[in-house]
Amino acid sequence: DVVMTQSPLSLPVTLGQPASISCRSSQSLGTSDGNTYLNWFQQRPGQSPRRLIYKVSKRGSGVPDRFSGSGSGTDFTLKISRVEADDLGIYYCMQGTHWPYTFGQGTKLEI
Amino acid sequence: EVVLVASGGGLAQPGGSLRLSCAASGFNITNYWMSWVRQDPGKGLQWLANIRQDGREKYYVGSVRGRFTISRDNARNSMYLEMNSLRAEDTSIYYCVTEAGRTFDLWGQGTMVTVSS
C-alpha cells in the first residue's frame, strides 16, 4: 500500500499568519491519464472530514481561496495564506491514485 | 439540503455482525461511486470499500476483505455495509462518502461501532 507521510504532525499557528503542511507519498501519484489524485481534507473538532482540495490544487466547492495546494510526483503541500480561527483542526492528505486509497496520519493545526 | 446519514452502529460482540446503512437526501447517488471510510476514535482515517454506480464493481481494503460486504440500493438512494466476524480493532466511527474522480466530496456524519464483549 502507498504510505502517506505528513509533516509536521502538530503545527502551532498564529492567527493571520501563513501555515504550510507537507505530504509525501511512497510512490508517485501521477497517472497515465495525466492526473494526480492527491486530496486534502479538513476535520474540525467534533465534525466529519470535509474536502478542501482535490487533484493536487483544485479547491472544492465553498473552500476559501486562502487554501491552496501544490506539488507533483511524491511531494505535496497545503498552504493557508492567513490562518483564521475557523481553520483549527486536523488536516489529512489522501491519495486516490493507487488501490487501496490511503490517508496521511493527520496534522493538527493549533494555536 | 444535500446530506448523507449513516446509521446502524452500536455495540457488537467479537465474532458478531452489524449492518450499517447510509441514506442520501437532496441528490441522487446513482451519479456516484460510494465509499465507506472509518476513523478510530482520536486517530486517523482508513478507506474500507467502494462500489460503482451500478453495484457491479466493488473494492475492499485487505483488512476487511472477506468479512465486510458493501452494497447499494439506488432505488432507495442508499448504501450498506454488512460487517461479519467483527474484531475489537473494527471499533471505529464509520463514515459513508460520495466518490467522484478519486476524491471524496461529501461525507456523512458517521456512526459509531464498538466491538467488545
XYZ file of C-alpha atoms in Angstrom, chain A residues 1 37 39 41 43 47-51 53-55 92 94-105, chain B residues 33 35 37 39 43-47 50 59-62 95 99-105 107-110:
52
model
C 0.000 0.000 0.000
C -5.103 12.148 -7.370
C -6.588 15.282 -1.912
C -9.344 17.154 3.924
C -11.630 17.873 10.136
C -17.139 17.139 12.859
C -16.827 14.836 9.874
C -13.985 15.485 7.458
C -14.586 17.999 4.705
C -12.838 18.057 1.341
C -8.500 20.206 -2.300
C -8.590 17.526 -4.998
C -6.246 16.723 -7.867
C -5.301 14.924 6.169
C -5.170 11.236 0.833
C -4.076 9.547 -2.360
C -6.628 8.193 -4.831
C -4.188 7.013 -7.498
C -3.381 3.551 -6.165
C -5.652 0.891 -4.595
C -6.309 0.960 -1.717
C -6.755 4.661 -1.177
C -4.639 5.757 1.770
C -4.539 8.742 4.119
C -1.741 10.535 5.903
C -1.618 10.479 9.717
C -19.257 5.686 -6.711
C -17.311 4.520 -0.240
C -14.243 5.229 5.472
C -11.780 6.534 11.885
C -6.924 8.668 15.290
C -6.593 8.697 11.540
C -8.756 7.724 8.595
C -8.894 4.442 6.712
C -10.705 3.810 3.430
C -16.225 1.301 -2.516
C -13.149 -2.964 -3.969
C -12.031 -3.579 -0.388
C -9.002 -2.872 1.743
C -7.220 -6.072 2.732
C -18.447 7.355 7.507
C -16.743 9.414 -4.507
C -16.154 11.098 -7.847
C -12.876 11.232 -9.710
C -10.867 9.515 -6.970
C -11.878 12.062 -4.326
C -14.447 12.092 -1.521
C -16.625 15.137 -1.922
C -19.139 12.950 3.966
C -21.903 11.724 6.218
C -21.947 12.364 9.954
C -20.563 8.951 10.958
